[in-house]
JSON list of C-alpha atoms in Angstrom, two decimals:
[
{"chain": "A", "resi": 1, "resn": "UNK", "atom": "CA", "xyz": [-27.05, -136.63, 155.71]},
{"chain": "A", "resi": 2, "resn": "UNK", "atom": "CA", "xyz": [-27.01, -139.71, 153.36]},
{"chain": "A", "resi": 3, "resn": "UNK", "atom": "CA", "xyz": [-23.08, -139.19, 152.12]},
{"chain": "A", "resi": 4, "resn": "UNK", "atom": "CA", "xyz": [-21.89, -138.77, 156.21]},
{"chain": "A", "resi": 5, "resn": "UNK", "atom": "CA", "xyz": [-23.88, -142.05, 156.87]},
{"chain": "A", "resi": 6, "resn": "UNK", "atom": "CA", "xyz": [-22.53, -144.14, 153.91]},
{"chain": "A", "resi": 7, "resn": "UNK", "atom": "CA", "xyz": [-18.56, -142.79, 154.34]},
{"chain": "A", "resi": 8, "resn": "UNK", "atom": "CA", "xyz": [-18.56, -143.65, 158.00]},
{"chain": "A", "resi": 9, "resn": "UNK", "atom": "CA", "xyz": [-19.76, -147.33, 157.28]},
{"chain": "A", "resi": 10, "resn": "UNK", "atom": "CA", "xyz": [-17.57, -147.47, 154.61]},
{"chain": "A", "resi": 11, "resn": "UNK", "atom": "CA", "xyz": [-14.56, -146.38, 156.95]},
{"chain": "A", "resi": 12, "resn": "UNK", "atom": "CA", "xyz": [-15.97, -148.68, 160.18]},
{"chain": "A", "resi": 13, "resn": "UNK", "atom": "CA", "xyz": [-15.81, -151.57, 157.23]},
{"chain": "A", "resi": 14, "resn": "UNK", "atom": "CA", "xyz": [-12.25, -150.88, 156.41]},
{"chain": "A", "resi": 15, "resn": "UNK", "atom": "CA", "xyz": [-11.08, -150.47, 159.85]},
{"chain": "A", "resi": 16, "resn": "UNK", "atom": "CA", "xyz": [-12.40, -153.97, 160.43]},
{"chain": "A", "resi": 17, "resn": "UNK", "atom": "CA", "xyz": [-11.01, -155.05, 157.52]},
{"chain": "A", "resi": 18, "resn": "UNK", "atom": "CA", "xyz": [-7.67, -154.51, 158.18]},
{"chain": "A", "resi": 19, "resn": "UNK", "atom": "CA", "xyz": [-8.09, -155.01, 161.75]},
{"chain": "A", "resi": 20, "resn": "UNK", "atom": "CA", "xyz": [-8.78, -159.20, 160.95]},
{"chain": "A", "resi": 21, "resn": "UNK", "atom": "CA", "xyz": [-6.46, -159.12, 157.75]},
{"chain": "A", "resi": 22, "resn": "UNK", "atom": "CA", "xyz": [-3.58, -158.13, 160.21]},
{"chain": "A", "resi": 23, "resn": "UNK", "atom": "CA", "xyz": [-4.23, -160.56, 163.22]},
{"chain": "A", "resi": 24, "resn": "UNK", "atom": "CA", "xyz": [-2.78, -163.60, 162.09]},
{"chain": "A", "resi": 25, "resn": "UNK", "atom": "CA", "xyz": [-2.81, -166.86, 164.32]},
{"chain": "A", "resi": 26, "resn": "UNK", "atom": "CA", "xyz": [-0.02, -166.86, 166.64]},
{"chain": "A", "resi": 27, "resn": "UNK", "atom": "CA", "xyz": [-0.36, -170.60, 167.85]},
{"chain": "A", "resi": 28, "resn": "UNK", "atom": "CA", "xyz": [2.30, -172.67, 166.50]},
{"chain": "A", "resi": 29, "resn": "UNK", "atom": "CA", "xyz": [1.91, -174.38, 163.02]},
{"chain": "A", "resi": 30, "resn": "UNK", "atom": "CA", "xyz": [3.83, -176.94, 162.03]},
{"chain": "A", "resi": 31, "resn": "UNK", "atom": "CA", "xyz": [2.04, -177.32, 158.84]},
{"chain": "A", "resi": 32, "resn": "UNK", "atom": "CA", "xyz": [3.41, -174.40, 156.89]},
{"chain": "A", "resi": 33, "resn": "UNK", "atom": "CA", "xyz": [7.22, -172.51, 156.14]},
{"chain": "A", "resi": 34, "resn": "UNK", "atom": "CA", "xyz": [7.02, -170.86, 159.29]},
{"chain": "A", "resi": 35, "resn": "UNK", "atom": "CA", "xyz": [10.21, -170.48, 161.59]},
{"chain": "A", "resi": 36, "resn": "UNK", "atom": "CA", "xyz": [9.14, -171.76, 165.08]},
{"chain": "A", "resi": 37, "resn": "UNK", "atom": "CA", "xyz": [10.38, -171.94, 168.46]},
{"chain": "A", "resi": 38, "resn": "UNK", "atom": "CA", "xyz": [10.77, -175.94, 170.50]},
{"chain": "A", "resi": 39, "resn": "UNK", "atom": "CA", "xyz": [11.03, -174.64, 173.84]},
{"chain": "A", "resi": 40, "resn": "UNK", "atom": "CA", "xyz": [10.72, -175.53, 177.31]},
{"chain": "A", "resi": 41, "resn": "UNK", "atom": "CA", "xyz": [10.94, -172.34, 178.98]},
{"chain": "A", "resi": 42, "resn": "UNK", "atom": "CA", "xyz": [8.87, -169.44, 179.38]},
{"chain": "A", "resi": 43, "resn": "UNK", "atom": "CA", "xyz": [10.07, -165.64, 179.20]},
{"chain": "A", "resi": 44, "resn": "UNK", "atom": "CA", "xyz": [13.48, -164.71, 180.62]},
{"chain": "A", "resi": 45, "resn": "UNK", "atom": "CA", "xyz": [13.13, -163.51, 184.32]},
{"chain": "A", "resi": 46, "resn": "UNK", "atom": "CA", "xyz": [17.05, -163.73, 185.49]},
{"chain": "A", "resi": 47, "resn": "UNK", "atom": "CA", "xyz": [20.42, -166.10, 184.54]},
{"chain": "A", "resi": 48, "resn": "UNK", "atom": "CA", "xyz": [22.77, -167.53, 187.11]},
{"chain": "A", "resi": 49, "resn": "UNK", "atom": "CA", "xyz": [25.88, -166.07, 188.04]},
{"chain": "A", "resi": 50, "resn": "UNK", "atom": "CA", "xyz": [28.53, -168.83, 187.92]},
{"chain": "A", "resi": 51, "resn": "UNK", "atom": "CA", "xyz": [32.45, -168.99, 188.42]},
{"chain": "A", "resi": 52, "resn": "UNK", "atom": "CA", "xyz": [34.40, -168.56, 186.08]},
{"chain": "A", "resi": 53, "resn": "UNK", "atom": "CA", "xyz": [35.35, -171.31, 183.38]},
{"chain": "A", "resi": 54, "resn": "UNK", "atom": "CA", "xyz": [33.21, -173.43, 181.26]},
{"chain": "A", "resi": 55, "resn": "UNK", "atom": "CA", "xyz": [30.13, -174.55, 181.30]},
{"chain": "A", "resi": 56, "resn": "UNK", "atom": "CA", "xyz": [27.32, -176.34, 178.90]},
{"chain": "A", "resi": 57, "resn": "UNK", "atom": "CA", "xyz": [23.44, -175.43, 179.91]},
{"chain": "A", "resi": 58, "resn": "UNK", "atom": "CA", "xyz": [21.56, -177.44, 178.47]},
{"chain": "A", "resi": 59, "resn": "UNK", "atom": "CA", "xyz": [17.42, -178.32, 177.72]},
{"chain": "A", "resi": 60, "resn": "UNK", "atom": "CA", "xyz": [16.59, -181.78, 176.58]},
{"chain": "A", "resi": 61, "resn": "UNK", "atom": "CA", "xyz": [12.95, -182.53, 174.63]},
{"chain": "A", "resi": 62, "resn": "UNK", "atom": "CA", "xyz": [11.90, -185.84, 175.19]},
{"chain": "A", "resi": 63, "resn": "UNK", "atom": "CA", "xyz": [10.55, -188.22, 172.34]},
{"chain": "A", "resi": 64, "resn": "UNK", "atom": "CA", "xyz": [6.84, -187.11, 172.84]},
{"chain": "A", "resi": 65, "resn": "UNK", "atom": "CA", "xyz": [7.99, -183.60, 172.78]},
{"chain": "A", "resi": 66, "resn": "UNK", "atom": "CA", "xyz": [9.09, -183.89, 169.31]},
{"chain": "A", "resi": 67, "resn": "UNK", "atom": "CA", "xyz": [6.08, -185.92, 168.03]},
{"chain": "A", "resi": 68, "resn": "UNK", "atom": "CA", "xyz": [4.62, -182.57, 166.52]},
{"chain": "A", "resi": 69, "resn": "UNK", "atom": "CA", "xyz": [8.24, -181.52, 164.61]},
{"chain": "A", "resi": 70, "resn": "UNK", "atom": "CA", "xyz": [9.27, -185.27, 163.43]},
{"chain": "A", "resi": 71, "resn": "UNK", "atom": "CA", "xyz": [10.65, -185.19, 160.29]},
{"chain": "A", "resi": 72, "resn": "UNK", "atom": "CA", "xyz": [10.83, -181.10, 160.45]},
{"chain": "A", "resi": 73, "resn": "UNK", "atom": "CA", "xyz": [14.16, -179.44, 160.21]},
{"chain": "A", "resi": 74, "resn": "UNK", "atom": "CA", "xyz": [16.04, -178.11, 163.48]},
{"chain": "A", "resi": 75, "resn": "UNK", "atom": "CA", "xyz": [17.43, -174.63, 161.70]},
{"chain": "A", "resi": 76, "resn": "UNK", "atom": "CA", "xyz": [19.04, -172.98, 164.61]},
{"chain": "A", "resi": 77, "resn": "UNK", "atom": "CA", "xyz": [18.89, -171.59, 168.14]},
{"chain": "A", "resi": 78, "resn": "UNK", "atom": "CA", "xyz": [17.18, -168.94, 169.95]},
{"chain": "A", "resi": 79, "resn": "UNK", "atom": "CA", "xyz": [18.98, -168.36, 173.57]},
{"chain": "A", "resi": 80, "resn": "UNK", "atom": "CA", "xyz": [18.62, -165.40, 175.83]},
{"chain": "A", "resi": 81, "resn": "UNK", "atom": "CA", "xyz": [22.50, -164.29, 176.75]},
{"chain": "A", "resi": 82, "resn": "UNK", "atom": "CA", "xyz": [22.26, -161.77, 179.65]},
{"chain": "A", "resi": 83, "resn": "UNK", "atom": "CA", "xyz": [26.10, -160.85, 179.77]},
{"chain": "A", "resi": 84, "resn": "UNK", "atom": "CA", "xyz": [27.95, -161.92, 176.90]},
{"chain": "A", "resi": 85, "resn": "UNK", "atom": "CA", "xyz": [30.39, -164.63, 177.56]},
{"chain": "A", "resi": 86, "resn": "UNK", "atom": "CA", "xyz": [34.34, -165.13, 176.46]},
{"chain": "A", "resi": 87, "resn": "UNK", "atom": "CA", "xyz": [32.80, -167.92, 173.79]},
{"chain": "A", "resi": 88, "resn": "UNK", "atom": "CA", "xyz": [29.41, -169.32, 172.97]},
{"chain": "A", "resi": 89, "resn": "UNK", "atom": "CA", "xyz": [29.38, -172.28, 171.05]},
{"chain": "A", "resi": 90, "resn": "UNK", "atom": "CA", "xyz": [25.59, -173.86, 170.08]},
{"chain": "A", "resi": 91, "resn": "UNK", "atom": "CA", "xyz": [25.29, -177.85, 169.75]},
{"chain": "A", "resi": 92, "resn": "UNK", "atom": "CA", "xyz": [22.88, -180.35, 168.94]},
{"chain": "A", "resi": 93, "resn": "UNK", "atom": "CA", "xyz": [22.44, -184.27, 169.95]},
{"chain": "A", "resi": 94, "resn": "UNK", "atom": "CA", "xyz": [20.10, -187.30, 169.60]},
{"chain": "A", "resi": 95, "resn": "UNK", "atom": "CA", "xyz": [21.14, -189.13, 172.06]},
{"chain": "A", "resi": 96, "resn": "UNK", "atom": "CA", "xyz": [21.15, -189.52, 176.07]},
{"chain": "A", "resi": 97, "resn": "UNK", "atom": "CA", "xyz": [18.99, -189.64, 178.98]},
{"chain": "A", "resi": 98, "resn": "UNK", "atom": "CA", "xyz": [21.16, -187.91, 181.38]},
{"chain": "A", "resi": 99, "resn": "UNK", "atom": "CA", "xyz": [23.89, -186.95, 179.56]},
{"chain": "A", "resi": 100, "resn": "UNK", "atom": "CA", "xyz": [23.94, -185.74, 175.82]},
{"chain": "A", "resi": 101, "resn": "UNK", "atom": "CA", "xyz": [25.92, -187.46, 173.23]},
{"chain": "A", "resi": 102, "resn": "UNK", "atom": "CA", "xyz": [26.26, -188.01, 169.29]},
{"chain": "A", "resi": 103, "resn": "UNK", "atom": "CA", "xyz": [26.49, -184.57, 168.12]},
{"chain": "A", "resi": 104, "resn": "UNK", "atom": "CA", "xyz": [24.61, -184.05, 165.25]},
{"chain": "A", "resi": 105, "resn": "UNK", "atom": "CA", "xyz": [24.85, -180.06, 164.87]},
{"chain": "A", "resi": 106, "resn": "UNK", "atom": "CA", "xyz": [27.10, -177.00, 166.15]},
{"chain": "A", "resi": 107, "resn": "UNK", "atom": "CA", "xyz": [27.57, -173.61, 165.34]},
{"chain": "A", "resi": 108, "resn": "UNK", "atom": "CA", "xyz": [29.83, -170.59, 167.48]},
{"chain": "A", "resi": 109, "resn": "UNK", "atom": "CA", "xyz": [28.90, -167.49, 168.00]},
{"chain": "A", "resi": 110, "resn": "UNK", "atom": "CA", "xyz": [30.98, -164.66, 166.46]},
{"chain": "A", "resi": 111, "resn": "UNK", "atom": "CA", "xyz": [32.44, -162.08, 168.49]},
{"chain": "A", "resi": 112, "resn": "UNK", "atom": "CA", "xyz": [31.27, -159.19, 169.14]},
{"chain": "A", "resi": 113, "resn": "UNK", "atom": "CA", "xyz": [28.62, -161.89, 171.14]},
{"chain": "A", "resi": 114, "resn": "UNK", "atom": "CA", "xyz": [25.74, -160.37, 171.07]},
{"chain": "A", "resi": 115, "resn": "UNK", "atom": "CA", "xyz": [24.07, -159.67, 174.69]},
{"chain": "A", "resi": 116, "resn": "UNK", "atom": "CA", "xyz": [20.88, -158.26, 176.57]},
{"chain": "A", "resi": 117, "resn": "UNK", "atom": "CA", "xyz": [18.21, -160.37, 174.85]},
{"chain": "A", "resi": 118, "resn": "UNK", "atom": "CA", "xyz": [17.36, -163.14, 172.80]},
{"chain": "A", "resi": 119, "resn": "UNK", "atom": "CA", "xyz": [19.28, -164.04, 169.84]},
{"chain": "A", "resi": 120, "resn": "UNK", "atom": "CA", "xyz": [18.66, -166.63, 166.61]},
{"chain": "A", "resi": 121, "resn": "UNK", "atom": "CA", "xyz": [21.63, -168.61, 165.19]},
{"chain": "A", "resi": 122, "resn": "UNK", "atom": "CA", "xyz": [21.35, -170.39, 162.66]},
{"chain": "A", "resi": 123, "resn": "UNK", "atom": "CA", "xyz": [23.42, -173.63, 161.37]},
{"chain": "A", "resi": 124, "resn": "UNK", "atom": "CA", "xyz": [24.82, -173.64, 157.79]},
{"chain": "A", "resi": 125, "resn": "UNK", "atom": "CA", "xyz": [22.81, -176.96, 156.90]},
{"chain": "A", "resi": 126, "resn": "UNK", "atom": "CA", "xyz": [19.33, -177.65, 158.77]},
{"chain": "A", "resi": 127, "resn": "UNK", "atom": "CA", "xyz": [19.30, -181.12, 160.60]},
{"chain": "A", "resi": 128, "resn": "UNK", "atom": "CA", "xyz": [16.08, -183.20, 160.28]},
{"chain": "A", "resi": 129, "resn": "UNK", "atom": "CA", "xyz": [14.68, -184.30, 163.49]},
{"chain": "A", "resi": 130, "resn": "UNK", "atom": "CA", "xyz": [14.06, -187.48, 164.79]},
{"chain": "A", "resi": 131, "resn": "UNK", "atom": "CA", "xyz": [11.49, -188.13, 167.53]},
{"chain": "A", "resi": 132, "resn": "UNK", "atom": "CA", "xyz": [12.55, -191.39, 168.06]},
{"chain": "A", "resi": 133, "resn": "UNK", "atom": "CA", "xyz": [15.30, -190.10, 169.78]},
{"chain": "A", "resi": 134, "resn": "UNK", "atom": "CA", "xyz": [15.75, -186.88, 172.22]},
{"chain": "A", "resi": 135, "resn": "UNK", "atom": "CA", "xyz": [17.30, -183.73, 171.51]},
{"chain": "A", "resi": 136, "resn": "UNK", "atom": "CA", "xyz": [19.39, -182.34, 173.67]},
{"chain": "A", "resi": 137, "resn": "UNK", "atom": "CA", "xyz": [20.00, -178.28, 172.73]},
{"chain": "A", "resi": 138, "resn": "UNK", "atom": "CA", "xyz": [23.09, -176.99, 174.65]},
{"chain": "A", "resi": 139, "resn": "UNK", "atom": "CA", "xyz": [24.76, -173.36, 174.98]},
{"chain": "A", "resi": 140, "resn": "UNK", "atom": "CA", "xyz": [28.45, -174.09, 175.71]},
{"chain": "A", "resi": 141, "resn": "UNK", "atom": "CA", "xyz": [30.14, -170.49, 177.38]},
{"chain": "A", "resi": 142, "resn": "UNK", "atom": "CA", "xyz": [33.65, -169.70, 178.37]},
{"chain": "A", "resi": 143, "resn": "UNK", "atom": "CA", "xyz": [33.95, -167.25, 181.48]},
{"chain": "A", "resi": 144, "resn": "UNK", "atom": "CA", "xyz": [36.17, -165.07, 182.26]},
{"chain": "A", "resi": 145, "resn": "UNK", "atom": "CA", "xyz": [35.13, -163.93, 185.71]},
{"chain": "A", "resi": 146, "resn": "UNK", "atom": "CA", "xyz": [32.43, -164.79, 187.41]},
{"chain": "A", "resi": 147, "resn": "UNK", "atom": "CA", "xyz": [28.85, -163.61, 186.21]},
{"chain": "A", "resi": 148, "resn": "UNK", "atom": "CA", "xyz": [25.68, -164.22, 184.71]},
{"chain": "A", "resi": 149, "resn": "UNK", "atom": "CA", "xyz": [25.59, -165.50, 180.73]},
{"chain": "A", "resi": 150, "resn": "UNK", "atom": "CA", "xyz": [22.70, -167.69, 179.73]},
{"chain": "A", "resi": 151, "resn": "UNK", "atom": "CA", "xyz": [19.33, -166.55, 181.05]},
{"chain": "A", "resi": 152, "resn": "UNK", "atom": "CA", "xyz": [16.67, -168.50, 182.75]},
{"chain": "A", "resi": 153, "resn": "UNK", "atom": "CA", "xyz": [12.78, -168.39, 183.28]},
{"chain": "A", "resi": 154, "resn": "UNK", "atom": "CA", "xyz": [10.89, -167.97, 186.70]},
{"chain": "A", "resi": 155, "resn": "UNK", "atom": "CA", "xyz": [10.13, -171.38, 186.94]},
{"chain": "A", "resi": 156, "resn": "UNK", "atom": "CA", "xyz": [9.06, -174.03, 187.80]},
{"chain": "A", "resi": 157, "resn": "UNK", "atom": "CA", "xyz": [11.57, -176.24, 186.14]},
{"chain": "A", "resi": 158, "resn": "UNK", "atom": "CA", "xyz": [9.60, -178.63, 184.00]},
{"chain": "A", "resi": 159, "resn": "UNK", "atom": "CA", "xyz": [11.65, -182.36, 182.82]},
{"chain": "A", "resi": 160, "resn": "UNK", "atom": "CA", "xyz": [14.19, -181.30, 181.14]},
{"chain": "A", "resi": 161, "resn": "UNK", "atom": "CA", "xyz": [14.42, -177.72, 180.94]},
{"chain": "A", "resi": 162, "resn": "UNK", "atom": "CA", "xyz": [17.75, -177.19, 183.72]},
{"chain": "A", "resi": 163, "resn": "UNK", "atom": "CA", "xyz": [20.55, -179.16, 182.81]},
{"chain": "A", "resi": 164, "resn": "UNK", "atom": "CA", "xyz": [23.97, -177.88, 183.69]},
{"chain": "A", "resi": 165, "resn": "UNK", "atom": "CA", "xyz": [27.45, -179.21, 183.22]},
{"chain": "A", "resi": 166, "resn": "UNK", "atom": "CA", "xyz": [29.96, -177.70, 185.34]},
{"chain": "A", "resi": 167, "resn": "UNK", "atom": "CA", "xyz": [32.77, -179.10, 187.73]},
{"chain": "A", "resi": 168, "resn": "UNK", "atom": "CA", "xyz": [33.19, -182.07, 185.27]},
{"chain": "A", "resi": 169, "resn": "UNK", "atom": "CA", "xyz": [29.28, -183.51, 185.69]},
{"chain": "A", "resi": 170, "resn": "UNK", "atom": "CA", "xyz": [25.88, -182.76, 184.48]},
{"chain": "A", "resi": 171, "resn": "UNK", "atom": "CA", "xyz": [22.60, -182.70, 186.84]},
{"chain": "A", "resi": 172, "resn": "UNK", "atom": "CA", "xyz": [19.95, -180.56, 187.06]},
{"chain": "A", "resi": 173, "resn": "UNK", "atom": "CA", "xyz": [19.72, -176.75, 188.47]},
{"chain": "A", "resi": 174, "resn": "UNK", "atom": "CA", "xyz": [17.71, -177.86, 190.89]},
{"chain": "A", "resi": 175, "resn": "UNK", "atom": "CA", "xyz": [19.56, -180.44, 192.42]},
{"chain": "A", "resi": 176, "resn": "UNK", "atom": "CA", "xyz": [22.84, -178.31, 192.47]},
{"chain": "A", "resi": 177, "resn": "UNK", "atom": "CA", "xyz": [20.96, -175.53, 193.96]},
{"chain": "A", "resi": 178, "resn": "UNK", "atom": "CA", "xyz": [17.23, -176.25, 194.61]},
{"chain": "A", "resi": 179, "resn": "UNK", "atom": "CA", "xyz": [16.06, -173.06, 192.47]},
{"chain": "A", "resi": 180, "resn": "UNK", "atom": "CA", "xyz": [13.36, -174.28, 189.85]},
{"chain": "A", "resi": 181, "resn": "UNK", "atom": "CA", "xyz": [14.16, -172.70, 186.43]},
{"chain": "A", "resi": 182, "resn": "UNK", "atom": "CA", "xyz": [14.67, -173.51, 182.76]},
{"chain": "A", "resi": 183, "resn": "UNK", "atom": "CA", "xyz": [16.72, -172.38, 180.44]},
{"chain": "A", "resi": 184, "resn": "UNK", "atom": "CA", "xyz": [16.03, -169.71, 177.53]},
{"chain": "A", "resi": 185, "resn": "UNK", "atom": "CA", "xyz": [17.32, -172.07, 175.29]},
{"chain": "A", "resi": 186, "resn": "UNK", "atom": "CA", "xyz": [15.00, -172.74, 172.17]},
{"chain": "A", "resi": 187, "resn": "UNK", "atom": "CA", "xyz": [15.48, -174.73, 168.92]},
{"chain": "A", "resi": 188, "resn": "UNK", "atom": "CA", "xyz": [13.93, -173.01, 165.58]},
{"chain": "A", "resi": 189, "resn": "UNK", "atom": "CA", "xyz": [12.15, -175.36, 163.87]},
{"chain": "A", "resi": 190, "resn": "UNK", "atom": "CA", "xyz": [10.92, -175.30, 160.18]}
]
């Protein structure tokens, strides 16, 4: 009865073992190598249908919501694309408060474009970011009919998380339309 007793400890003590060696701590750490996501939004729940033509969503992080990445490097994009647009084109700025300006990054998104979930892009040459400045992260789509492209949480919009140019102006989703959303549009971070 011994050998049954010692070979089932011995297999509850390697189940447990590799049970803790294999959860690894999913909070975000800025401290290590790690690819992570600077976002504002939660999971995709829907995207807007809009006209078509262009327009530039677009999710700015404020000064203390960089505090934790200064001085880390922005490597790319993560963006939910529901219905893959005409053109996608992915750009970074520093500056702005309601409207986004000195580019510092962009990338476009090769055709096929990739649709139905969330995508990474990645820019050729990191950029180091500054959190003495905001970041504005903006998805850029051509349209050729009218539909639904760059996908959007449940809500509630949270400062920053909405923007939308269209019609020659940028404002908020929820003034153009009162619906409280963000964007799924996420900078990777390493």
């Amino acid at each position: 009865m011994k050998p049954l007793k010692l070979s089932a400890l011995l297999s509850l003590l390697l189940v447990a073992l590799f049970t803790f060696s294999a959860c690894q701590d999913d909070d975000t750490d800025f401290d290590d190598n790690r690819v992570t996501e600077l976002k504002l939004d939660k999971p995709n729940a829907s995207g807007p249908i809009l006209a078509a033509g262009q327009h530039r969503f677009a999710v700015r992080f404020t000064e203390s919501d960089l505090r934790a990445v200064n001085g880390k490097e922005l490597v790319g994009f993560r963006v939910f694309v529901g219905r893959a647009p005409a053109s996608l084109e992915l750009i970074a700025y520093d500056e702005g408060e309601v409207v986004p300006f000195n580019e510092i990054g962009a990338l476009r998104a090769a055709s096929p474009i990739a649709s139905g979930g969330f995508f990474d892009y990645e820019f050729a040459r990191p950029l180091v970011i500054n959190a003495d400045k905001p970041l504005w992260l903006v998805a850029e789509v051509t349209l050729d009919q009218q539909q639904q492209s760059i996908g959007c949480d449940a809500g509630p919009a949270v400062f920053g998380g909405d923007w939308l140019w269209s019609e020659d102006s940028w404002q908020t989703y929820r003034e153009r339309t009162r619906e409280s959303v963000n964007w799924n549009i996420r900078g990777l971070v390493r």
